[in-house]
PDB file of C-alpha atoms (C1' of nucleotides) in Angstrom:
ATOM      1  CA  UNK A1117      -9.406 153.151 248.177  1.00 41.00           C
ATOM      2  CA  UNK A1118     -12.320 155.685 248.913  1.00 37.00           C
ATOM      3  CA  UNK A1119     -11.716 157.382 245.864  1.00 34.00           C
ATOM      4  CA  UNK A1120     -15.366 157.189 244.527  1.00 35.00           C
ATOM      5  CA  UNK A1121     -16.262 154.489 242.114  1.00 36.00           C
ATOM      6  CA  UNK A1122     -18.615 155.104 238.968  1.00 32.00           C
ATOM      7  CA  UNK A1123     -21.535 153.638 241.380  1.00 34.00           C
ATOM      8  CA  UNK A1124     -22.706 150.615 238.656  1.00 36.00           C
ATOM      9  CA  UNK A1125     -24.348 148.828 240.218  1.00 40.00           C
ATOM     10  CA  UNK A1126     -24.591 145.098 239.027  1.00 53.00           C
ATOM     11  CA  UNK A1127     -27.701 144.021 241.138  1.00 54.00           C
ATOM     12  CA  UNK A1128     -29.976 145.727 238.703  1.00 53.00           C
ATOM     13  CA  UNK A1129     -29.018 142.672 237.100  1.00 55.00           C
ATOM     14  CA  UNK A1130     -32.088 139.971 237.130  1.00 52.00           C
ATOM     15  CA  UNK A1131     -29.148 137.378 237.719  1.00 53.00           C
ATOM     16  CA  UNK A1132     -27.435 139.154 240.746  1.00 59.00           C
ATOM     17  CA  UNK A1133     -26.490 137.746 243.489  1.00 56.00           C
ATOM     18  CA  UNK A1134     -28.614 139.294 246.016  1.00 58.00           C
ATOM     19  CA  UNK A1135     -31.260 138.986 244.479  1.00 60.00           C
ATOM     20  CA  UNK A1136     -31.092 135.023 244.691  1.00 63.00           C
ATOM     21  CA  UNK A1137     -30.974 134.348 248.063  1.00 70.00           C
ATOM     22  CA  UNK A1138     -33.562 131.850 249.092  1.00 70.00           C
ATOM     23  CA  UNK A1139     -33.423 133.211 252.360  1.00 67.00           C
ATOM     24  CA  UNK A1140     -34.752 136.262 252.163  1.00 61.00           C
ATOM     25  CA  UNK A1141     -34.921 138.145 256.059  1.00 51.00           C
ATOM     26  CA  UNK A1142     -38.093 139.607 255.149  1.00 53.00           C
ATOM     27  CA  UNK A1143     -39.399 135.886 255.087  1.00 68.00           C
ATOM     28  CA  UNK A1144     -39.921 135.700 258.514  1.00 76.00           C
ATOM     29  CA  UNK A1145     -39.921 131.672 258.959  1.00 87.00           C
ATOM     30  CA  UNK A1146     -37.221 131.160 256.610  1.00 87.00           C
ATOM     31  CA  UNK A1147     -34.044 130.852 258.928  1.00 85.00           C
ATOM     32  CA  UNK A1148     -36.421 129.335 261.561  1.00 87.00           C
ATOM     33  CA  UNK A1149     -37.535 126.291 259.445  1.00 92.00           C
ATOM     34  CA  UNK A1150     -34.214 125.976 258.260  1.00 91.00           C
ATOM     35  CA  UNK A1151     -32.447 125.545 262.081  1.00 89.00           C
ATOM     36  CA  UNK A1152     -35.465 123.396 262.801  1.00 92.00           C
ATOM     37  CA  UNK A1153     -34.169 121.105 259.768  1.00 95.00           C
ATOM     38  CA  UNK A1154     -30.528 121.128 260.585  1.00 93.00           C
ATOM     39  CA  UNK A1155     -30.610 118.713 263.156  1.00 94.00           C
ATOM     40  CA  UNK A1156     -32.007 115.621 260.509  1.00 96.00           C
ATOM     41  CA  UNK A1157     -35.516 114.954 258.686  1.00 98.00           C
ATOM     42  CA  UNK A1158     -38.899 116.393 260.096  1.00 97.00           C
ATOM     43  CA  UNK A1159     -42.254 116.262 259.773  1.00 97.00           C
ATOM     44  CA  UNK A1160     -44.912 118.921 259.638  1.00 97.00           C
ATOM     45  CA  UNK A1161     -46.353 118.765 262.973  1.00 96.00           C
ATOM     46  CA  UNK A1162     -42.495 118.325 264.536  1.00 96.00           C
ATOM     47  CA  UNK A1163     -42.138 121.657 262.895  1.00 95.00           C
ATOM     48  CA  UNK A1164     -45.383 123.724 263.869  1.00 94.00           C
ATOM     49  CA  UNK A1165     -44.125 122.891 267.799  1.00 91.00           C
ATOM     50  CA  UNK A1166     -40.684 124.565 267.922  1.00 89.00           C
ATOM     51  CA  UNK A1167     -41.992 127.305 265.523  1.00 89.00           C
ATOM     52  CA  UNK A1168     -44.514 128.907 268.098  1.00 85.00           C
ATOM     53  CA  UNK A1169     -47.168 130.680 266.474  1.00 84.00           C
ATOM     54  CA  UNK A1170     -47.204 129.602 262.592  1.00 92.00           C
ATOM     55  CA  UNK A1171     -50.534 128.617 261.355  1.00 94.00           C
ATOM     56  CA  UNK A1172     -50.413 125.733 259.248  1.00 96.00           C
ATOM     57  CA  UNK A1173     -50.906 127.970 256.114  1.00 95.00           C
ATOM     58  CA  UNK A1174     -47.791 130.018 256.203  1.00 94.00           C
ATOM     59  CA  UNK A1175     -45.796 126.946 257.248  1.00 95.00           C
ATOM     60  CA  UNK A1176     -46.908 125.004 253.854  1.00 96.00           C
ATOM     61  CA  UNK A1177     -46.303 128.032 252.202  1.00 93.00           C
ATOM     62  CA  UNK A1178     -42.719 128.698 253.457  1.00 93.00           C
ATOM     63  CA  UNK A1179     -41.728 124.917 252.890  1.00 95.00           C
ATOM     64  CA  UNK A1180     -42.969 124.663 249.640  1.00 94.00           C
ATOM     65  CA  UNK A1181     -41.164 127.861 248.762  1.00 90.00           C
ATOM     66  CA  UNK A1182     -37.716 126.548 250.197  1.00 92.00           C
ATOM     67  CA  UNK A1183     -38.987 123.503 247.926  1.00 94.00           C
ATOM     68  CA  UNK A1184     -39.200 125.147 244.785  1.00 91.00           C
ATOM     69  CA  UNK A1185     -35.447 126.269 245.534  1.00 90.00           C
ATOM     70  CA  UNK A1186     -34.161 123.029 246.261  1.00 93.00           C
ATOM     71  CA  UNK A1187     -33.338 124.276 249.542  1.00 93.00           C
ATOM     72  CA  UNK A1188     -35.438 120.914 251.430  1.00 96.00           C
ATOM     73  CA  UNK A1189     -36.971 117.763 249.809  1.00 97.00           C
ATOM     74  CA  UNK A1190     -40.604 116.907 250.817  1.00 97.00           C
ATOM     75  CA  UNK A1191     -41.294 113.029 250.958  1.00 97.00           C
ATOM     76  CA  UNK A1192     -44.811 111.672 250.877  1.00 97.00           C
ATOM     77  CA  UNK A1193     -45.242 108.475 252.880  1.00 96.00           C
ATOM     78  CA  UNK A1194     -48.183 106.675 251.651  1.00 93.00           C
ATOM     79  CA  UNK A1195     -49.467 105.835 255.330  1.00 93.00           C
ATOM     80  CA  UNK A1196     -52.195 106.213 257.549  1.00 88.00           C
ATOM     81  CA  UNK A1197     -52.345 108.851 259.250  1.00 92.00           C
ATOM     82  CA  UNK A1198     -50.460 110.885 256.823  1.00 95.00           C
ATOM     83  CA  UNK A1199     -46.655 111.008 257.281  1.00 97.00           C
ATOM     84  CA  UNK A1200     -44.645 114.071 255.217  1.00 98.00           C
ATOM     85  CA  UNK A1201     -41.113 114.575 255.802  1.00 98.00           C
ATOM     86  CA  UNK A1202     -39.005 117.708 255.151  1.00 98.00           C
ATOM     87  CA  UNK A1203     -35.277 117.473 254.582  1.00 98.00           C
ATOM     88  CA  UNK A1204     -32.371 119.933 253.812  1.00 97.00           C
ATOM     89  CA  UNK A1205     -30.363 119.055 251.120  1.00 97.00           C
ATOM     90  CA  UNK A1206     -26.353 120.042 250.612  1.00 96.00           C
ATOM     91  CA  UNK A1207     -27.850 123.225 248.508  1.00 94.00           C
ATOM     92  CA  UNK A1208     -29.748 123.694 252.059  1.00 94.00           C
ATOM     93  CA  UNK A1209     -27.028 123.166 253.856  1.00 95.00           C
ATOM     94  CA  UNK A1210     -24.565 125.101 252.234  1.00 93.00           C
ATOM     95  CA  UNK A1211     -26.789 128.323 253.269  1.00 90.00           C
ATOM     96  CA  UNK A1212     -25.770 128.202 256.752  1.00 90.00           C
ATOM     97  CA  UNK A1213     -22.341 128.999 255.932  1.00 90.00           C
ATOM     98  CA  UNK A1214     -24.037 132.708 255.458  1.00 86.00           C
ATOM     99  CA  UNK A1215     -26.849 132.707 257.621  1.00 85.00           C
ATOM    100  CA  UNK A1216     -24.032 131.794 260.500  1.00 86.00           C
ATOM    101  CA  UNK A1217     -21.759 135.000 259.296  1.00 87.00           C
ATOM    102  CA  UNK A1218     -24.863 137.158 259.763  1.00 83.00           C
ATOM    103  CA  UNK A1219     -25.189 135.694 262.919  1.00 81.00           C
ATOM    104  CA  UNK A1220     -22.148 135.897 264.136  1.00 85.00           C
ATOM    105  CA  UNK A1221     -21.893 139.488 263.101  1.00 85.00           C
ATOM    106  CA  UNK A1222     -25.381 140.294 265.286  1.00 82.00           C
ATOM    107  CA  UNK A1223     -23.974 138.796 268.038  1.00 81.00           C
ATOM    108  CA  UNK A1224     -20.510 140.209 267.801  1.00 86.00           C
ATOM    109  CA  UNK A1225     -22.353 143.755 267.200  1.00 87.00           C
ATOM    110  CA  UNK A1226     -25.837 143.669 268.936  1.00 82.00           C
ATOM    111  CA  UNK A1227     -24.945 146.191 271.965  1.00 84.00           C
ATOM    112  CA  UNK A1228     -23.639 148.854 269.382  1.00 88.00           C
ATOM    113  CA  UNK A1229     -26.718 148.108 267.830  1.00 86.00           C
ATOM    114  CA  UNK A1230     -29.229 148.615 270.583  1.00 83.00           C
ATOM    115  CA  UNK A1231     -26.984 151.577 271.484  1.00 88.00           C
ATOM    116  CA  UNK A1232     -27.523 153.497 268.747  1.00 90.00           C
ATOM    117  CA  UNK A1233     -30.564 152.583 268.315  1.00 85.00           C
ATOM    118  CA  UNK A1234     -31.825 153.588 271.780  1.00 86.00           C
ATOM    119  CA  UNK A1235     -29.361 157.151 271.353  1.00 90.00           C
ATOM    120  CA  UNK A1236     -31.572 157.860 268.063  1.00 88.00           C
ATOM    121  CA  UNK A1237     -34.540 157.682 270.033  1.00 80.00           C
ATOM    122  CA  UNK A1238     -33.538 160.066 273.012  1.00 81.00           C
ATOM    123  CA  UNK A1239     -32.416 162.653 270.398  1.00 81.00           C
ATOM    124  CA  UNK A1240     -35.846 162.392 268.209  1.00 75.00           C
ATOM    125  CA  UNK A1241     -37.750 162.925 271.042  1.00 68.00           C
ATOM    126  CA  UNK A1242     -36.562 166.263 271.895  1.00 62.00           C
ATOM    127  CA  UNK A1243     -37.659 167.671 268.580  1.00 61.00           C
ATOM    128  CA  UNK A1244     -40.832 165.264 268.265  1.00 57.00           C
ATOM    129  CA  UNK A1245     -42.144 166.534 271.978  1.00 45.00           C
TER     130      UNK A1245
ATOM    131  CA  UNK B1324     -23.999 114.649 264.139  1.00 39.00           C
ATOM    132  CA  UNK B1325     -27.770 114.368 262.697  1.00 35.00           C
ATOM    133  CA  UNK B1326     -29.126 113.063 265.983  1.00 33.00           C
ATOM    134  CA  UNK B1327     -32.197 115.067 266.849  1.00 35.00           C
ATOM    135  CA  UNK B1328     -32.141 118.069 268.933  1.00 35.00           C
ATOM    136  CA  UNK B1329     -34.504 119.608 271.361  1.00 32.00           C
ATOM    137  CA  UNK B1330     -35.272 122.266 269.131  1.00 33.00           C
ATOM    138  CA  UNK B1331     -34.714 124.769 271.312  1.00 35.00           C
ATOM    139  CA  UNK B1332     -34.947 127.539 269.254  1.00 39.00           C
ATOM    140  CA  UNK B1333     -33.507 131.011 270.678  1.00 52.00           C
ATOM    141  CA  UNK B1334     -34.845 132.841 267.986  1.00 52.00           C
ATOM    142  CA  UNK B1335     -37.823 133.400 269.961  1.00 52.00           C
ATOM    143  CA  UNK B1336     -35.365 135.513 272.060  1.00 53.00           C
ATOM    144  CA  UNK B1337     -35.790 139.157 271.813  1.00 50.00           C
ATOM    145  CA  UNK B1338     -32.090 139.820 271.376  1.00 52.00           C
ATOM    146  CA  UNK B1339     -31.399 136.815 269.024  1.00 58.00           C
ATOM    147  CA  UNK B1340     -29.205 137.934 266.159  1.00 55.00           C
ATOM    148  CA  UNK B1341     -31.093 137.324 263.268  1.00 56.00           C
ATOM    149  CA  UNK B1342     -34.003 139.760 264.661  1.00 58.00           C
ATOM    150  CA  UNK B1343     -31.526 142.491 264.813  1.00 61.00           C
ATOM    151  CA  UNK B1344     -29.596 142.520 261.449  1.00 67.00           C
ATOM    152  CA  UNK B1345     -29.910 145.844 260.077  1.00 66.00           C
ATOM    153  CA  UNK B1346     -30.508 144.736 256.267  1.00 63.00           C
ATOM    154  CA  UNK B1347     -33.434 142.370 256.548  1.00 56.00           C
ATOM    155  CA  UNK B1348     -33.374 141.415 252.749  1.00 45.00           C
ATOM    156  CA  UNK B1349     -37.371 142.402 252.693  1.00 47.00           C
ATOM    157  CA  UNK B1350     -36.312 145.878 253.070  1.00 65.00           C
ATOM    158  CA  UNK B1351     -35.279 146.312 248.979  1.00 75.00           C
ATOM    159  CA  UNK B1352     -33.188 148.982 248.763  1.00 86.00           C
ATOM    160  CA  UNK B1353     -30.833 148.638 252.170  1.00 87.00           C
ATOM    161  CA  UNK B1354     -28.305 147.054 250.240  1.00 85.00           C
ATOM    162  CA  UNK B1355     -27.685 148.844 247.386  1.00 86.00           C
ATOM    163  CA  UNK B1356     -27.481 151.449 249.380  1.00 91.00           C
ATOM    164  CA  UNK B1357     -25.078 150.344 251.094  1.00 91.00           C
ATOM    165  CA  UNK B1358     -22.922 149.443 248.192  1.00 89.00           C
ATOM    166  CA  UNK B1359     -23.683 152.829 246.975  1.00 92.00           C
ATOM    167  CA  UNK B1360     -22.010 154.263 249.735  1.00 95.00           C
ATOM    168  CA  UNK B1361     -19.521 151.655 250.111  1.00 94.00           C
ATOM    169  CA  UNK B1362     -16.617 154.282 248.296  1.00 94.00           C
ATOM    170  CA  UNK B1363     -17.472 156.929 250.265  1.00 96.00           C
ATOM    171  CA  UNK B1364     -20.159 159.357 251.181  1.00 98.00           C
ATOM    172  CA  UNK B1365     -22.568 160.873 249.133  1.00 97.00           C
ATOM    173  CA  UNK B1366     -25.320 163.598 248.411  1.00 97.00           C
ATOM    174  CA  UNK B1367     -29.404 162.497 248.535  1.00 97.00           C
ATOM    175  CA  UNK B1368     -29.369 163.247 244.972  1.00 96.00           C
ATOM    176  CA  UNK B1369     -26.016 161.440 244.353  1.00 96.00           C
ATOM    177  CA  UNK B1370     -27.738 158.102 245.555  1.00 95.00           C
ATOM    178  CA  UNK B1371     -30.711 158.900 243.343  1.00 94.00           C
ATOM    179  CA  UNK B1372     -28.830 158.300 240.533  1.00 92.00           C
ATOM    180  CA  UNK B1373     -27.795 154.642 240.378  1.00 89.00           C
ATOM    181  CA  UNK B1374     -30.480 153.324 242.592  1.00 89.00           C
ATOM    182  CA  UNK B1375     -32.606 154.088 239.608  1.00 85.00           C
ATOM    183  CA  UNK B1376     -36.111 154.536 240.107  1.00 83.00           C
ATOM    184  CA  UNK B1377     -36.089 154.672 243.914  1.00 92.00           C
ATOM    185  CA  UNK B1378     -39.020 157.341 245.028  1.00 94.00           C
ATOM    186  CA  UNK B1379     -37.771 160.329 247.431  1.00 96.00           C
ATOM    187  CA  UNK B1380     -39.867 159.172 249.972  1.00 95.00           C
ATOM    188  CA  UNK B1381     -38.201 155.540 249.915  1.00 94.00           C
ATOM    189  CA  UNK B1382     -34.898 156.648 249.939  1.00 95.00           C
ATOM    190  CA  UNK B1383     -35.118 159.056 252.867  1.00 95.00           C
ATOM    191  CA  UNK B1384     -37.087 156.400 254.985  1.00 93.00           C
ATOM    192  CA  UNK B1385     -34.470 153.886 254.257  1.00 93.00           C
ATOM    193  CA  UNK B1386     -31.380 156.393 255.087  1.00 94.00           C
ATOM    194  CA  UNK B1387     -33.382 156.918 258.513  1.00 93.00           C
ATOM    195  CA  UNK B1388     -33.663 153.177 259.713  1.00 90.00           C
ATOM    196  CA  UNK B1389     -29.999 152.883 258.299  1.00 92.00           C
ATOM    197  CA  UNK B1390     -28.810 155.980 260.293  1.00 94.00           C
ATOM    198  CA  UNK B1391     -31.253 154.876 263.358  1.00 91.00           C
ATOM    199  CA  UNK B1392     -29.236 151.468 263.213  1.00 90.00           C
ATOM    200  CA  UNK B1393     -26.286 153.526 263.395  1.00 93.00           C
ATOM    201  CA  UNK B1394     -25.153 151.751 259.946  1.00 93.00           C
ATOM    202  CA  UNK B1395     -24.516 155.204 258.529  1.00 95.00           C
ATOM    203  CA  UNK B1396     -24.076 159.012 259.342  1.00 97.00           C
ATOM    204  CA  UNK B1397     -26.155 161.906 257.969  1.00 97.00           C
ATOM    205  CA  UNK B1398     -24.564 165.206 258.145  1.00 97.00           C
ATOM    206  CA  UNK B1399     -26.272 168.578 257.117  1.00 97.00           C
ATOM    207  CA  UNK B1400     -24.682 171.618 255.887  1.00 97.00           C
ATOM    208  CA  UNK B1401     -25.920 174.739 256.393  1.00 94.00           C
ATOM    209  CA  UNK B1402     -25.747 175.816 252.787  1.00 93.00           C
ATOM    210  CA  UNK B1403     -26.928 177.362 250.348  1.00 89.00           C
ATOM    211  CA  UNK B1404     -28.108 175.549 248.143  1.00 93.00           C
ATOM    212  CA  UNK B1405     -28.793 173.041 251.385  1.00 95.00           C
ATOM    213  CA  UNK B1406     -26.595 169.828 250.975  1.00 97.00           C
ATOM    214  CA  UNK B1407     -26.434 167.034 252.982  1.00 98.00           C
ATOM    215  CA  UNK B1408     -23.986 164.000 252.861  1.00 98.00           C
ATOM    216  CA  UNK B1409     -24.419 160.371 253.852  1.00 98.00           C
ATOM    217  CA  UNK B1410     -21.272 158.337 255.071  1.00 98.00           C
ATOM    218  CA  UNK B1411     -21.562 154.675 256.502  1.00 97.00           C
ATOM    219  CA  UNK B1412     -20.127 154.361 259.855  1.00 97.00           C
ATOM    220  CA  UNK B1413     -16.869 151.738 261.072  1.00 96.00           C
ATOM    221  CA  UNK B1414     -20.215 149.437 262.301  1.00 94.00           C
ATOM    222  CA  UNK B1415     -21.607 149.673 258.760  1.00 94.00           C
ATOM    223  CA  UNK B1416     -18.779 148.866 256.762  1.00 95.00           C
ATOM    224  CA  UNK B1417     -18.637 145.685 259.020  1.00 94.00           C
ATOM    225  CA  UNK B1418     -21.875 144.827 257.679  1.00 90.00           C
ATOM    226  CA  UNK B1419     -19.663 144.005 254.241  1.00 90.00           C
ATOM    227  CA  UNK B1420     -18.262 141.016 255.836  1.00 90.00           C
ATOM    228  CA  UNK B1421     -21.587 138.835 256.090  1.00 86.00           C
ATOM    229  CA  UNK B1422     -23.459 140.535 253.108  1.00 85.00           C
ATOM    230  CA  UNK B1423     -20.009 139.413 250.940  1.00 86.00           C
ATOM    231  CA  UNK B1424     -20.006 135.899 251.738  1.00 87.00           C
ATOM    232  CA  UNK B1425     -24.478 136.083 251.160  1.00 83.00           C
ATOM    233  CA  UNK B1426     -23.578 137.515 247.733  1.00 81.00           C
ATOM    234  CA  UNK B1427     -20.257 134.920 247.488  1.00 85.00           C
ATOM    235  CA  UNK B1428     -22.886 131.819 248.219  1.00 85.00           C
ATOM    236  CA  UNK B1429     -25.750 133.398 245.288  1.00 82.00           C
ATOM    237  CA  UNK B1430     -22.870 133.563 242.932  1.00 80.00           C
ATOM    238  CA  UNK B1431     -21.348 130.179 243.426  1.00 86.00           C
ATOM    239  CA  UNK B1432     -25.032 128.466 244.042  1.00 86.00           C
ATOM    240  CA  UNK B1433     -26.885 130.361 241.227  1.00 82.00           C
ATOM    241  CA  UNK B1434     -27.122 128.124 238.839  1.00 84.00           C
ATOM    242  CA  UNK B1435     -28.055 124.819 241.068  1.00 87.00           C
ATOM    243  CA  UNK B1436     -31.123 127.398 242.478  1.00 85.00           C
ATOM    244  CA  UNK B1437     -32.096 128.360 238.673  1.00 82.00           C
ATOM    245  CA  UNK B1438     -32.227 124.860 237.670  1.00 88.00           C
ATOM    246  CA  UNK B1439     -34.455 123.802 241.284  1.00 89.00           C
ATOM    247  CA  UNK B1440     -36.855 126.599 239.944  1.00 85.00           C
ATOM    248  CA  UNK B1441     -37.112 125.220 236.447  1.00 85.00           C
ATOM    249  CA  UNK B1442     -37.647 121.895 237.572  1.00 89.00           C
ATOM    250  CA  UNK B1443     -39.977 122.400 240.010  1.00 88.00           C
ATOM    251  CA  UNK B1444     -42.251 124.548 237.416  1.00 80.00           C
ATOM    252  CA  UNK B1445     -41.891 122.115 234.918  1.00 81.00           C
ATOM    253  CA  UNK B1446     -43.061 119.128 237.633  1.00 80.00           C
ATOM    254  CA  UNK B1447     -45.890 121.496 238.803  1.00 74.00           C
ATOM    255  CA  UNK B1448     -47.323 121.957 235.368  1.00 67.00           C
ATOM    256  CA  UNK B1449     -48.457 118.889 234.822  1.00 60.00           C
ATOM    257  CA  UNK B1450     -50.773 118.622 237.815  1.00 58.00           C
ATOM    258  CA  UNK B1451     -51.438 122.313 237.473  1.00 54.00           C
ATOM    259  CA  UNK B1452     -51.973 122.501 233.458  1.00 45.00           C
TER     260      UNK B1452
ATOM    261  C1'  DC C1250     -51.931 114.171 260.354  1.00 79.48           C
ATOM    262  C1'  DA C1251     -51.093 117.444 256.807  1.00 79.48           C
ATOM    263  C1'  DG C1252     -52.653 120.467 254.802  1.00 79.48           C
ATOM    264  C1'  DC C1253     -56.205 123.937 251.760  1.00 79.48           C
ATOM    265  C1'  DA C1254     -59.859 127.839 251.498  1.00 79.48           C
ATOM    266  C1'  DT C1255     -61.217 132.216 252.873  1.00 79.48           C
ATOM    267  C1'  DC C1256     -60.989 136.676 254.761  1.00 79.48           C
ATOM    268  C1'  DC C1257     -58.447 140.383 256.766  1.00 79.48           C
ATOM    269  C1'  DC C1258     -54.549 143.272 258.597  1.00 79.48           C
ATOM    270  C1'  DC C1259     -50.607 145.833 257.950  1.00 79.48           C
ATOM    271  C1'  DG C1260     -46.026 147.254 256.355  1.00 79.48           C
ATOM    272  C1'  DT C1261     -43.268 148.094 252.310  1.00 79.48           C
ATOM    273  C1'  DC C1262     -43.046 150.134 248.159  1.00 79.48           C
ATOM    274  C1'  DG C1263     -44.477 153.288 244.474  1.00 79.48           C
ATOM    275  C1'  DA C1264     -46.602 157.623 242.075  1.00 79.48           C
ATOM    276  C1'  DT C1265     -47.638 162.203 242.405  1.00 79.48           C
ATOM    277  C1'  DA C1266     -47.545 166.693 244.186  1.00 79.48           C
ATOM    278  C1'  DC C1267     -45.722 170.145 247.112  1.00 79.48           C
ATOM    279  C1'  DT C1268     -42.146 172.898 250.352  1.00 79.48           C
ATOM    280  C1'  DG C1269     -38.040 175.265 252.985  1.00 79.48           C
TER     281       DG C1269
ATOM    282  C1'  DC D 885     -31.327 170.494 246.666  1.00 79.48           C
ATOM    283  C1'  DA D 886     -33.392 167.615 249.976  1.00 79.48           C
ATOM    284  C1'  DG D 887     -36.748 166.315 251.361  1.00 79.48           C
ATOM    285  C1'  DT D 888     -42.388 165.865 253.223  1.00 79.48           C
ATOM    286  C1'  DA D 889     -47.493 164.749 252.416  1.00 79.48           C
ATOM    287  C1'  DT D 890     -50.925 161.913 250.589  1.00 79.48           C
ATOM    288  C1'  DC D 891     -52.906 158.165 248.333  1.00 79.48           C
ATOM    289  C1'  DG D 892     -52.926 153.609 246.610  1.00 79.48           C
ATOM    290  C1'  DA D 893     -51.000 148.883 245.056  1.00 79.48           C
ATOM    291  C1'  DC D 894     -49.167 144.761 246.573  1.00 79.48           C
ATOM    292  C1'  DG D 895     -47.707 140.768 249.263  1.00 79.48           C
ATOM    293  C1'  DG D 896     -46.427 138.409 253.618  1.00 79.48           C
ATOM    294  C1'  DG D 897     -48.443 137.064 257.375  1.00 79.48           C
ATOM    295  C1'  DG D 898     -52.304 135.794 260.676  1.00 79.48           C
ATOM    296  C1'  DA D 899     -57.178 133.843 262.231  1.00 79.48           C
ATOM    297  C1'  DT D 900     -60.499 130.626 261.497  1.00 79.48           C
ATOM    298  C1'  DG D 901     -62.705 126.725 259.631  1.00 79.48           C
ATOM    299  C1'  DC D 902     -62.812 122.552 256.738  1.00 79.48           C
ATOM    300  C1'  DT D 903     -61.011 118.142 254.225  1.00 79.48           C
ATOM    301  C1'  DG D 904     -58.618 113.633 252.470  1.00 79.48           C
TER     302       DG D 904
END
DNA sequence: CAGCATCCCCGTCGATACTG
DNA sequence: CAGTATCGACGGGGATGCTG
């Protein structure tokens, strides 16, 4: 059970897993968008509101990117003014099956969390000064 | 079901649990070490080894915001020649839980998010090229 | 309204060299 | 062996202004 394994590692491999996640938690506004969408269509301006604080820039840029994985649809209406309207699809979907299991872990474990986190400061700063 | 919701987003919260998952997929290497440890603990050096090509510098900063997050234990005997041995604690093996069902998703979704990157090249070339 | 263009900041990551 | 020190590359993200 802990007897130690030979340590190959398969996510050296382009195709691994990990690697594919379209949800990456260094992309800040990924999640975000994504529980912005869940609730039914949106449209670009309906987004910037909940999501305090994007510019318009790194919004287009984070939606296009969950585009490119299929994650949302964008629709075009030919209108005036402009209409666009963002859209999970089941691929999209299907991602908050994880995203809620990291969730649920954070909020099961948060306190044990903060805890050590706030123990490994009090100890550092005896040495640090 | 897909009627509209305020949008109330509580990831603006400092605590929310996404903000305080301890392997934030932008941080590259948290991961595999992880699954590096996953059989048991192990030397700096041992870790070295299949993480090919991580620099010293990156793997001792990413041990120390593991151990800070209390994910994992670094213990330090007084040796000669020195040695030092990283084990991942109860609250880090619970970390398997939601990074298993990430890397269960990737597996079983690969191939739809492969072919949503193709396409989308191929349908951005034309307007592009 | 729904973006794009431009410039800049900063954190992660990497390469290299050195130390107790 | 197990790191630290220093420098530099790179990319996400932000601020501001402009356009169809």
């Amino acid at each position: 059970m802990t007897v130690p394994q030979p340590l190959t590692a398969d996510f050296f491999d382009p195709a691994c897993p990990s690697r594919a996640l379209p949800i990456r938690g260094g992309e800040k506004w990924s999640w975000k968008i994504m529980r912005c969408l869940e609730a039914g269509p949106r449209r670009f301006s309906e987004l910037k509101v909940p999501l305090r604080g994007i510019t318009p820039k790194v919004l287009a840029e984070s939606l296009r990117a969950l585009e490119r994985d299929g994650v949302l649809t964008r629709t075009a209406y030919d209108e005036n003014p402009p209409r666009v309207e963002y859209e999970l699809t089941p691929l999209g979907r299907s991602l908050f099956g994880p995203m809620d299991a990291a969730c649920a872990w954070a909020r099961e474990h948060l306190d044990h969390l903060l805890a050590a986190r706030e123990a490994y400061e009090q100890s550092s700063e005896r040495s640090d000064g």
